[in-house]
Structures are given as structure tokens and as C-alpha cells.
Amino acid sequence: MVLSKVIAESFRQARAQLFGNKLRTFLSLLGISIGIFCIIGVLSAVQSLQDNVSGSLAKLGDDVIYIDKWPWRDNSDDWWEYFQRPYPDYADYEALRDNLATGQLVNYWTVPDTRIIKYQGKAVEGGYLFVTTYELDRLFNIEVDRGRYWSTTEYRNGSDRILLGHSIAEQLFGPINPIGREVKMQGRKYQVIGTLAPAGDDLINPLDFDDAIMVTYNNAARFINLDNRNRYGGTIGVKAREGVDIQQLEDDIRGILRANRQLRPREDDNFALNKLSMTADALGSFFGVLNLIGLVIGGFSIIVGAISVANIMFVSVKERTSLIGVKKALGARQYIILLEFLTESVILCIIGGMIGLAMVVGVTSILNVFLPTFQITLSLFYAVTGVVISAIVGVLAGLIPALLAARMDPVEAMRS
């Protein structure tokens, strides 16, 4: 009963501060609002960015190891060492395909260069030639929008069959159904058997095949010297069998590749084994720095706001000194006076925090209209966090003025 009366009185006094000294209160709460806006806004933006990027990279698969000459980390210190390494090639692919018991499937691909593709006098430039072995669709869950994937016979025979990315197909054929049409690429004729689904609107899309011109390795080997691994490069993806630990898979891959490349026991690996967790660690550090920047900027604003709110509370105590004396003379305990002023301070700060959250919602709504590929969302957790931070600031800002009011001598207070 007493607590409810204290809270009601605190609400009344906070309301009086808001409407009695509008400009002073607005300027005082502005620091709290800006601080909450900076902290919650940055946290929400970084979390949305992290979710977007992590969701995109998750398509690479956390049970897949990618074999390359370059590691997925900062390699500036050992750049020359990595540069001299050979790229993975078809021989490495065959060794893993034939000997790796812990791998569910192994796929090799290389991107030699860009090509011009033609159909009935119309030509499209900028499409990149993507040469792959047969397992690509299962490794990345490739979605064929129209038509089909290569058959095993077509792959084995190196048939002149081609898959086109969504963008290339649209530019070359427009509204015409491309399936079964004959196209030309460097004087060779190919039959289009399928087009790939569009990549989507992710901010980062590691599996963007929209501009891809896909042919099988057995077909490309007829007119490209794919044995020249250092000219065209190449990557091998290995998917683990169900139930196989990713570390066990990595160890088995290392053993097979070292044997295939005839590396002596004391020689270092001349290949890199990359996995999704490596990018997750690097991104975690990057996003941690962004969060820290938001906390520092918002923290300074909140400190300024807390000092302003404390100033309001000191003025409030000064204006109500006689009333405090009367209350204490009538039997009001120290904790009642303390709680009354603390609650008033918390209410003022929560109002400032709510204004800051409203600013976050408004700004993110505007940004989401202009940035369709990157949607920022304010989660319930961050909204509650903003309110909690505001309440804590209210307690800290109002503590000294509230203690000053609670410890007043009633006689001296009534005389003032």
C-alpha cells in the first residue's frame, strides 16, 4: 500500500517536471535518448548485419572443408609462402574421391575466365565460365529453376550441355524459354539443359551463380588445358559423412593430400584446409569491435544524460525542501523519501530511453525502405535492454539527490 502511494507520488512529480520545465527537462533527457539510440541502434544494426552475413555464409555448410592454396584468415605476414603454393587440381580431387572414407562427397571446380555467350546474333559479355565436377549440386544444394542438372552419362561423356545462371539466361533469352536452345561459346555449340534459381537478396552471397556459365570438367578439358593449375586455380569442397567429426575429416584429408603431393614428413602443408568456423571467428572479432564502438559512443551520451538528470533531481530536492520537512515531521521514514526521489529519477530516465527506442524504430524503418538487401530489426531483447539501461541510469543519477533528501533534518527543512 505504501509502495503504491510512493510510486503514484513519484509519477506525479515526474509529470510535473516534464510539463513544468519542458525545455530544461527535454535537454536533460536528450542525453539519455541519444545514448540509448546509439547503443541499441548500433547493437541492432550489428546484430542484423551479423545474422545476414552468418546466414549467407551458412550456405557453405559447417560440415564442409574447402581446400585451397590460401587460408581464410589474415595472410599478409606469410603472403609469399602462400603465393608459391600450387592450387588444388583434378589429381587432388581424384585422390580424395577414391581414398577418403570419412567424406560423403568430393567436388572440384575452377573458374578459368569470363566468356561471351551468343544466341541467334545476340551476345552477352561478363559471364564467368564455371567448370565443375559432377557433385556440385549436392555439395551446395544447387536449385535448378528451369530444366535439369546434368545426367551421369552427360557428365561422363563430356557432352556439350550447359547450365546458365539466372542473370545470364535473362539477358540472353529474355521471356523465351531457354531450355533446349542452342548457344555458342568460343565457336562451340552447347545445348542449354537448365537455368539456376536467382541468388537472392542477401548482403553477402557466397553462392552467387547468377552470372555463371556452367560446364562439366570432362567437357571443358577438351578445349582448356586444365592441368595448368597455377594459371586457372581451383578449389575442392569435401562434405563429411553423417556422424563424422569435422576434425577427423580434416586429419584424413591432410593425410591423403600430403601423400598425393609426395610431401616429406618434415615438410609443411602446401595447401590450406578452410572451414566455416574460421570465418565465424574472424567475423565475431569484427562485430565485437563494432559493438564496442556503439557502447563507447552511447556510454558517453548516457553519462552526459545522467548528469543532466541528476541536476534535475537536485533542483527538485531544492524546490521541495519544505515539503520534505513536513513529510518527515508527519512520520515519513527515510527510505520512503529515498524511494520517492529514486522512482522519480528512474521514471524520467525511462521516458528518455523510450524516446531513444522510438528514434531507433523510426530511423531503421527509413533505412529498411532504402536498403532492401539489408533489413535492420529491433528485437524485443534489445528493446528491454534499452529500458533496463535507462532504469539503471535513473537509479545512479538520482541516488545522491535522493540520499540528500532522505537525510534532511525535518526542522531545518521546514524553515528553509
PDB file of N, CA, C and O in Angstrom, residues 199-246:
ATOM      1  N   ALA A 199      20.035 -15.869 -57.070  1.00  0.00           N
ATOM      2  CA  ALA A 199      20.828 -15.994 -55.846  1.00  0.00           C
ATOM      3  C   ALA A 199      20.121 -15.433 -54.627  1.00  0.00           C
ATOM      4  O   ALA A 199      20.382 -15.845 -53.516  1.00  0.00           O
ATOM      5  N   GLY A 200      19.208 -14.480 -54.797  1.00  0.00           N
ATOM      6  CA  GLY A 200      18.536 -13.876 -53.658  1.00  0.00           C
ATOM      7  C   GLY A 200      19.111 -12.515 -53.323  1.00  0.00           C
ATOM      8  O   GLY A 200      20.023 -12.009 -53.982  1.00  0.00           O
ATOM      9  N   ASP A 201      18.592 -11.916 -52.235  1.00  0.00           N
ATOM     10  CA  ASP A 201      18.947 -10.542 -51.894  1.00  0.00           C
ATOM     11  C   ASP A 201      19.833 -10.440 -50.659  1.00  0.00           C
ATOM     12  O   ASP A 201      19.842  -9.413 -49.978  1.00  0.00           O
ATOM     13  N   ASP A 202      20.566 -11.490 -50.330  1.00  0.00           N
ATOM     14  CA  ASP A 202      21.458 -11.424 -49.177  1.00  0.00           C
ATOM     15  C   ASP A 202      22.541 -10.389 -49.412  1.00  0.00           C
ATOM     16  O   ASP A 202      22.986 -10.167 -50.539  1.00  0.00           O
ATOM     17  N   LEU A 203      22.986  -9.750 -48.306  1.00  0.00           N
ATOM     18  CA  LEU A 203      24.022  -8.732 -48.407  1.00  0.00           C
ATOM     19  C   LEU A 203      25.314  -9.325 -48.954  1.00  0.00           C
ATOM     20  O   LEU A 203      26.014  -8.724 -49.763  1.00  0.00           O
ATOM     21  N   ILE A 204      25.655 -10.511 -48.481  1.00  0.00           N
ATOM     22  CA  ILE A 204      26.805 -11.251 -48.989  1.00  0.00           C
ATOM     23  C   ILE A 204      26.304 -12.607 -49.440  1.00  0.00           C
ATOM     24  O   ILE A 204      25.647 -13.315 -48.675  1.00  0.00           O
ATOM     25  N   ASN A 205      26.603 -12.969 -50.676  1.00  0.00           N
ATOM     26  CA  ASN A 205      26.120 -14.252 -51.195  1.00  0.00           C
ATOM     27  C   ASN A 205      27.294 -15.041 -51.748  1.00  0.00           C
ATOM     28  O   ASN A 205      27.744 -14.814 -52.862  1.00  0.00           O
ATOM     29  N   PRO A 206      27.840 -15.983 -50.950  1.00  0.00           N
ATOM     30  CA  PRO A 206      28.998 -16.747 -51.417  1.00  0.00           C
ATOM     31  C   PRO A 206      28.667 -17.719 -52.536  1.00  0.00           C
ATOM     32  O   PRO A 206      29.564 -18.230 -53.191  1.00  0.00           O
ATOM     33  N   LEU A 207      27.385 -17.995 -52.744  1.00  0.00           N
ATOM     34  CA  LEU A 207      26.977 -18.928 -53.791  1.00  0.00           C
ATOM     35  C   LEU A 207      26.179 -18.203 -54.870  1.00  0.00           C
ATOM     36  O   LEU A 207      25.102 -18.645 -55.274  1.00  0.00           O
ATOM     37  N   ASP A 208      26.701 -17.072 -55.297  1.00  0.00           N
ATOM     38  CA  ASP A 208      26.034 -16.279 -56.329  1.00  0.00           C
ATOM     39  C   ASP A 208      26.434 -16.812 -57.705  1.00  0.00           C
ATOM     40  O   ASP A 208      27.508 -16.516 -58.215  1.00  0.00           O
ATOM     41  N   PHE A 209      25.546 -17.609 -58.286  1.00  0.00           N
ATOM     42  CA  PHE A 209      25.795 -18.174 -59.612  1.00  0.00           C
ATOM     43  C   PHE A 209      24.978 -17.467 -60.695  1.00  0.00           C
ATOM     44  O   PHE A 209      24.799 -18.013 -61.779  1.00  0.00           O
ATOM     45  N   ASP A 210      24.486 -16.262 -60.404  1.00  0.00           N
ATOM     46  CA  ASP A 210      23.625 -15.564 -61.366  1.00  0.00           C
ATOM     47  C   ASP A 210      24.330 -15.309 -62.700  1.00  0.00           C
ATOM     48  O   ASP A 210      23.694 -15.298 -63.750  1.00  0.00           O
ATOM     49  N   ASP A 211      25.646 -15.083 -62.659  1.00  0.00           N
ATOM     50  CA  ASP A 211      26.395 -14.786 -63.880  1.00  0.00           C
ATOM     51  C   ASP A 211      27.252 -15.969 -64.335  1.00  0.00           C
ATOM     52  O   ASP A 211      28.205 -15.796 -65.109  1.00  0.00           O
ATOM     53  N   ALA A 212      26.899 -17.162 -63.873  1.00  0.00           N
ATOM     54  CA  ALA A 212      27.717 -18.332 -64.180  1.00  0.00           C
ATOM     55  C   ALA A 212      27.308 -18.985 -65.503  1.00  0.00           C
ATOM     56  O   ALA A 212      26.126 -19.035 -65.854  1.00  0.00           O
ATOM     57  N   ILE A 213      28.304 -19.459 -66.222  1.00  0.00           N
ATOM     58  CA  ILE A 213      28.109 -20.305 -67.398  1.00  0.00           C
ATOM     59  C   ILE A 213      28.758 -21.644 -67.034  1.00  0.00           C
ATOM     60  O   ILE A 213      29.982 -21.772 -67.043  1.00  0.00           O
ATOM     61  N   MET A 214      27.970 -22.621 -66.675  1.00  0.00           N
ATOM     62  CA  MET A 214      28.489 -23.867 -66.104  1.00  0.00           C
ATOM     63  C   MET A 214      28.637 -24.961 -67.155  1.00  0.00           C
ATOM     64  O   MET A 214      27.697 -25.249 -67.900  1.00  0.00           O
ATOM     65  N   VAL A 215      29.831 -25.558 -67.160  1.00  0.00           N
ATOM     66  CA  VAL A 215      30.087 -26.740 -67.983  1.00  0.00           C
ATOM     67  C   VAL A 215      30.777 -27.775 -67.110  1.00  0.00           C
ATOM     68  O   VAL A 215      31.353 -27.449 -66.065  1.00  0.00           O
ATOM     69  N   THR A 216      30.735 -29.024 -67.515  1.00  0.00           N
ATOM     70  CA  THR A 216      31.368 -30.082 -66.748  1.00  0.00           C
ATOM     71  C   THR A 216      32.877 -30.088 -66.974  1.00  0.00           C
ATOM     72  O   THR A 216      33.367 -29.608 -68.010  1.00  0.00           O
ATOM     73  N   TYR A 217      33.590 -30.650 -66.017  1.00  0.00           N
ATOM     74  CA  TYR A 217      35.046 -30.737 -66.144  1.00  0.00           C
ATOM     75  C   TYR A 217      35.428 -31.552 -67.378  1.00  0.00           C
ATOM     76  O   TYR A 217      36.345 -31.175 -68.114  1.00  0.00           O
ATOM     77  N   ASN A 218      34.742 -32.663 -67.596  1.00  0.00           N
ATOM     78  CA  ASN A 218      35.083 -33.528 -68.730  1.00  0.00           C
ATOM     79  C   ASN A 218      34.865 -32.828 -70.062  1.00  0.00           C
ATOM     80  O   ASN A 218      35.560 -33.107 -71.042  1.00  0.00           O
ATOM     81  N   ASN A 219      33.916 -31.919 -70.115  1.00  0.00           N
ATOM     82  CA  ASN A 219      33.691 -31.159 -71.341  1.00  0.00           C
ATOM     83  C   ASN A 219      34.754 -30.082 -71.524  1.00  0.00           C
ATOM     84  O   ASN A 219      35.342 -29.942 -72.602  1.00  0.00           O
ATOM     85  N   ALA A 220      35.027 -29.319 -70.451  1.00  0.00           N
ATOM     86  CA  ALA A 220      35.987 -28.212 -70.555  1.00  0.00           C
ATOM     87  C   ALA A 220      37.401 -28.704 -70.827  1.00  0.00           C
ATOM     88  O   ALA A 220      38.195 -28.004 -71.473  1.00  0.00           O
ATOM     89  N   ALA A 221      37.716 -29.907 -70.339  1.00  0.00           N
ATOM     90  CA  ALA A 221      39.069 -30.439 -70.542  1.00  0.00           C
ATOM     91  C   ALA A 221      39.399 -30.641 -72.015  1.00  0.00           C
ATOM     92  O   ALA A 221      40.572 -30.756 -72.382  1.00  0.00           O
ATOM     93  N   ARG A 222      38.386 -30.655 -72.881  1.00  0.00           N
ATOM     94  CA  ARG A 222      38.618 -30.821 -74.315  1.00  0.00           C
ATOM     95  C   ARG A 222      39.233 -29.583 -74.957  1.00  0.00           C
ATOM     96  O   ARG A 222      39.983 -29.690 -75.927  1.00  0.00           O
ATOM     97  N   PHE A 223      38.906 -28.395 -74.437  1.00  0.00           N
ATOM     98  CA  PHE A 223      39.378 -27.179 -75.100  1.00  0.00           C
ATOM     99  C   PHE A 223      40.140 -26.236 -74.169  1.00  0.00           C
ATOM    100  O   PHE A 223      40.573 -25.161 -74.581  1.00  0.00           O
ATOM    101  N   ILE A 224      40.331 -26.613 -72.896  1.00  0.00           N
ATOM    102  CA  ILE A 224      41.121 -25.809 -71.966  1.00  0.00           C
ATOM    103  C   ILE A 224      42.149 -26.721 -71.314  1.00  0.00           C
ATOM    104  O   ILE A 224      41.827 -27.841 -70.896  1.00  0.00           O
ATOM    105  N   ASN A 225      43.362 -26.240 -71.182  1.00  0.00           N
ATOM    106  CA  ASN A 225      44.399 -27.012 -70.503  1.00  0.00           C
ATOM    107  C   ASN A 225      44.219 -26.857 -68.993  1.00  0.00           C
ATOM    108  O   ASN A 225      44.886 -26.054 -68.336  1.00  0.00           O
ATOM    109  N   LEU A 226      43.311 -27.645 -68.435  1.00  0.00           N
ATOM    110  CA  LEU A 226      43.008 -27.535 -67.017  1.00  0.00           C
ATOM    111  C   LEU A 226      44.094 -28.108 -66.127  1.00  0.00           C
ATOM    112  O   LEU A 226      44.040 -27.972 -64.898  1.00  0.00           O
ATOM    113  N   ASP A 227      45.088 -28.777 -66.720  1.00  0.00           N
ATOM    114  CA  ASP A 227      46.204 -29.297 -65.930  1.00  0.00           C
ATOM    115  C   ASP A 227      47.112 -28.183 -65.436  1.00  0.00           C
ATOM    116  O   ASP A 227      47.903 -28.386 -64.512  1.00  0.00           O
ATOM    117  N   ASN A 228      47.000 -27.000 -66.058  1.00  0.00           N
ATOM    118  CA  ASN A 228      47.805 -25.851 -65.631  1.00  0.00           C
ATOM    119  C   ASN A 228      47.135 -25.209 -64.414  1.00  0.00           C
ATOM    120  O   ASN A 228      46.447 -24.205 -64.507  1.00  0.00           O
ATOM    121  N   ARG A 229      47.347 -25.831 -63.267  1.00  0.00           N
ATOM    122  CA  ARG A 229      46.620 -25.432 -62.065  1.00  0.00           C
ATOM    123  C   ARG A 229      46.934 -24.001 -61.620  1.00  0.00           C
ATOM    124  O   ARG A 229      46.060 -23.310 -61.097  1.00  0.00           O
ATOM    125  N   ASN A 230      48.161 -23.549 -61.823  1.00  0.00           N
ATOM    126  CA  ASN A 230      48.535 -22.221 -61.344  1.00  0.00           C
ATOM    127  C   ASN A 230      48.023 -21.106 -62.253  1.00  0.00           C
ATOM    128  O   ASN A 230      48.053 -19.941 -61.886  1.00  0.00           O
ATOM    129  N   ARG A 231      47.552 -21.449 -63.441  1.00  0.00           N
ATOM    130  CA  ARG A 231      47.003 -20.430 -64.329  1.00  0.00           C
ATOM    131  C   ARG A 231      45.530 -20.167 -64.008  1.00  0.00           C
ATOM    132  O   ARG A 231      45.098 -19.018 -63.958  1.00  0.00           O
ATOM    133  N   TYR A 232      44.781 -21.228 -63.793  1.00  0.00           N
ATOM    134  CA  TYR A 232      43.340 -21.074 -63.606  1.00  0.00           C
ATOM    135  C   TYR A 232      42.905 -21.214 -62.146  1.00  0.00           C
ATOM    136  O   TYR A 232      41.810 -20.797 -61.789  1.00  0.00           O
ATOM    137  N   GLY A 233      43.740 -21.805 -61.305  1.00  0.00           N
ATOM    138  CA  GLY A 233      43.338 -22.003 -59.918  1.00  0.00           C
ATOM    139  C   GLY A 233      42.341 -23.139 -59.795  1.00  0.00           C
ATOM    140  O   GLY A 233      42.003 -23.811 -60.772  1.00  0.00           O
ATOM    141  N   GLY A 234      41.853 -23.337 -58.608  1.00  0.00           N
ATOM    142  CA  GLY A 234      40.881 -24.390 -58.380  1.00  0.00           C
ATOM    143  C   GLY A 234      40.613 -24.551 -56.898  1.00  0.00           C
ATOM    144  O   GLY A 234      41.419 -24.146 -56.051  1.00  0.00           O
ATOM    145  N   THR A 235      39.467 -25.125 -56.581  1.00  0.00           N
ATOM    146  CA  THR A 235      39.064 -25.350 -55.192  1.00  0.00           C
ATOM    147  C   THR A 235      38.403 -26.715 -55.095  1.00  0.00           C
ATOM    148  O   THR A 235      37.714 -27.151 -56.027  1.00  0.00           O
ATOM    149  N   ILE A 236      38.605 -27.377 -53.985  1.00  0.00           N
ATOM    150  CA  ILE A 236      37.950 -28.663 -53.715  1.00  0.00           C
ATOM    151  C   ILE A 236      37.105 -28.516 -52.460  1.00  0.00           C
ATOM    152  O   ILE A 236      37.570 -27.985 -51.447  1.00  0.00           O
ATOM    153  N   GLY A 237      35.867 -28.954 -52.537  1.00  0.00           N
ATOM    154  CA  GLY A 237      34.995 -28.982 -51.378  1.00  0.00           C
ATOM    155  C   GLY A 237      34.719 -30.418 -50.973  1.00  0.00           C
ATOM    156  O   GLY A 237      34.402 -31.253 -51.819  1.00  0.00           O
ATOM    157  N   VAL A 238      34.855 -30.713 -49.680  1.00  0.00           N
ATOM    158  CA  VAL A 238      34.646 -32.063 -49.169  1.00  0.00           C
ATOM    159  C   VAL A 238      33.586 -32.016 -48.082  1.00  0.00           C
ATOM    160  O   VAL A 238      33.743 -31.305 -47.083  1.00  0.00           O
ATOM    161  N   LYS A 239      32.524 -32.766 -48.281  1.00  0.00           N
ATOM    162  CA  LYS A 239      31.440 -32.831 -47.298  1.00  0.00           C
ATOM    163  C   LYS A 239      31.602 -34.085 -46.452  1.00  0.00           C
ATOM    164  O   LYS A 239      31.819 -35.177 -46.976  1.00  0.00           O
ATOM    165  N   ALA A 240      31.487 -33.923 -45.132  1.00  0.00           N
ATOM    166  CA  ALA A 240      31.690 -35.048 -44.223  1.00  0.00           C
ATOM    167  C   ALA A 240      30.522 -36.023 -44.273  1.00  0.00           C
ATOM    168  O   ALA A 240      29.370 -35.633 -44.522  1.00  0.00           O
ATOM    169  N   ARG A 241      30.833 -37.279 -44.049  1.00  0.00           N
ATOM    170  CA  ARG A 241      29.766 -38.270 -43.889  1.00  0.00           C
ATOM    171  C   ARG A 241      28.999 -37.978 -42.601  1.00  0.00           C
ATOM    172  O   ARG A 241      29.536 -37.394 -41.657  1.00  0.00           O
ATOM    173  N   GLU A 242      27.759 -38.396 -42.560  1.00  0.00           N
ATOM    174  CA  GLU A 242      26.931 -38.162 -41.383  1.00  0.00           C
ATOM    175  C   GLU A 242      27.556 -38.837 -40.170  1.00  0.00           C
ATOM    176  O   GLU A 242      27.921 -40.011 -40.202  1.00  0.00           O
ATOM    177  N   GLY A 243      27.686 -38.078 -39.089  1.00  0.00           N
ATOM    178  CA  GLY A 243      28.248 -38.613 -37.854  1.00  0.00           C
ATOM    179  C   GLY A 243      29.750 -38.489 -37.744  1.00  0.00           C
ATOM    180  O   GLY A 243      30.325 -38.797 -36.697  1.00  0.00           O
ATOM    181  N   VAL A 244      30.421 -38.034 -38.812  1.00  0.00           N
ATOM    182  CA  VAL A 244      31.879 -37.889 -38.797  1.00  0.00           C
ATOM    183  C   VAL A 244      32.242 -36.516 -38.245  1.00  0.00           C
ATOM    184  O   VAL A 244      31.715 -35.493 -38.684  1.00  0.00           O
ATOM    185  N   ASP A 245      33.152 -36.510 -37.280  1.00  0.00           N
ATOM    186  CA  ASP A 245      33.627 -35.253 -36.708  1.00  0.00           C
ATOM    187  C   ASP A 245      34.439 -34.478 -37.743  1.00  0.00           C
ATOM    188  O   ASP A 245      35.239 -35.059 -38.490  1.00  0.00           O
ATOM    189  N   ILE A 246      34.236 -33.158 -37.791  1.00  0.00           N
ATOM    190  CA  ILE A 246      34.889 -32.330 -38.801  1.00  0.00           C
ATOM    191  C   ILE A 246      36.418 -32.352 -38.629  1.00  0.00           C
ATOM    192  O   ILE A 246      37.162 -32.274 -39.613  1.00  0.00           O
TER     193      ILE A 246
END
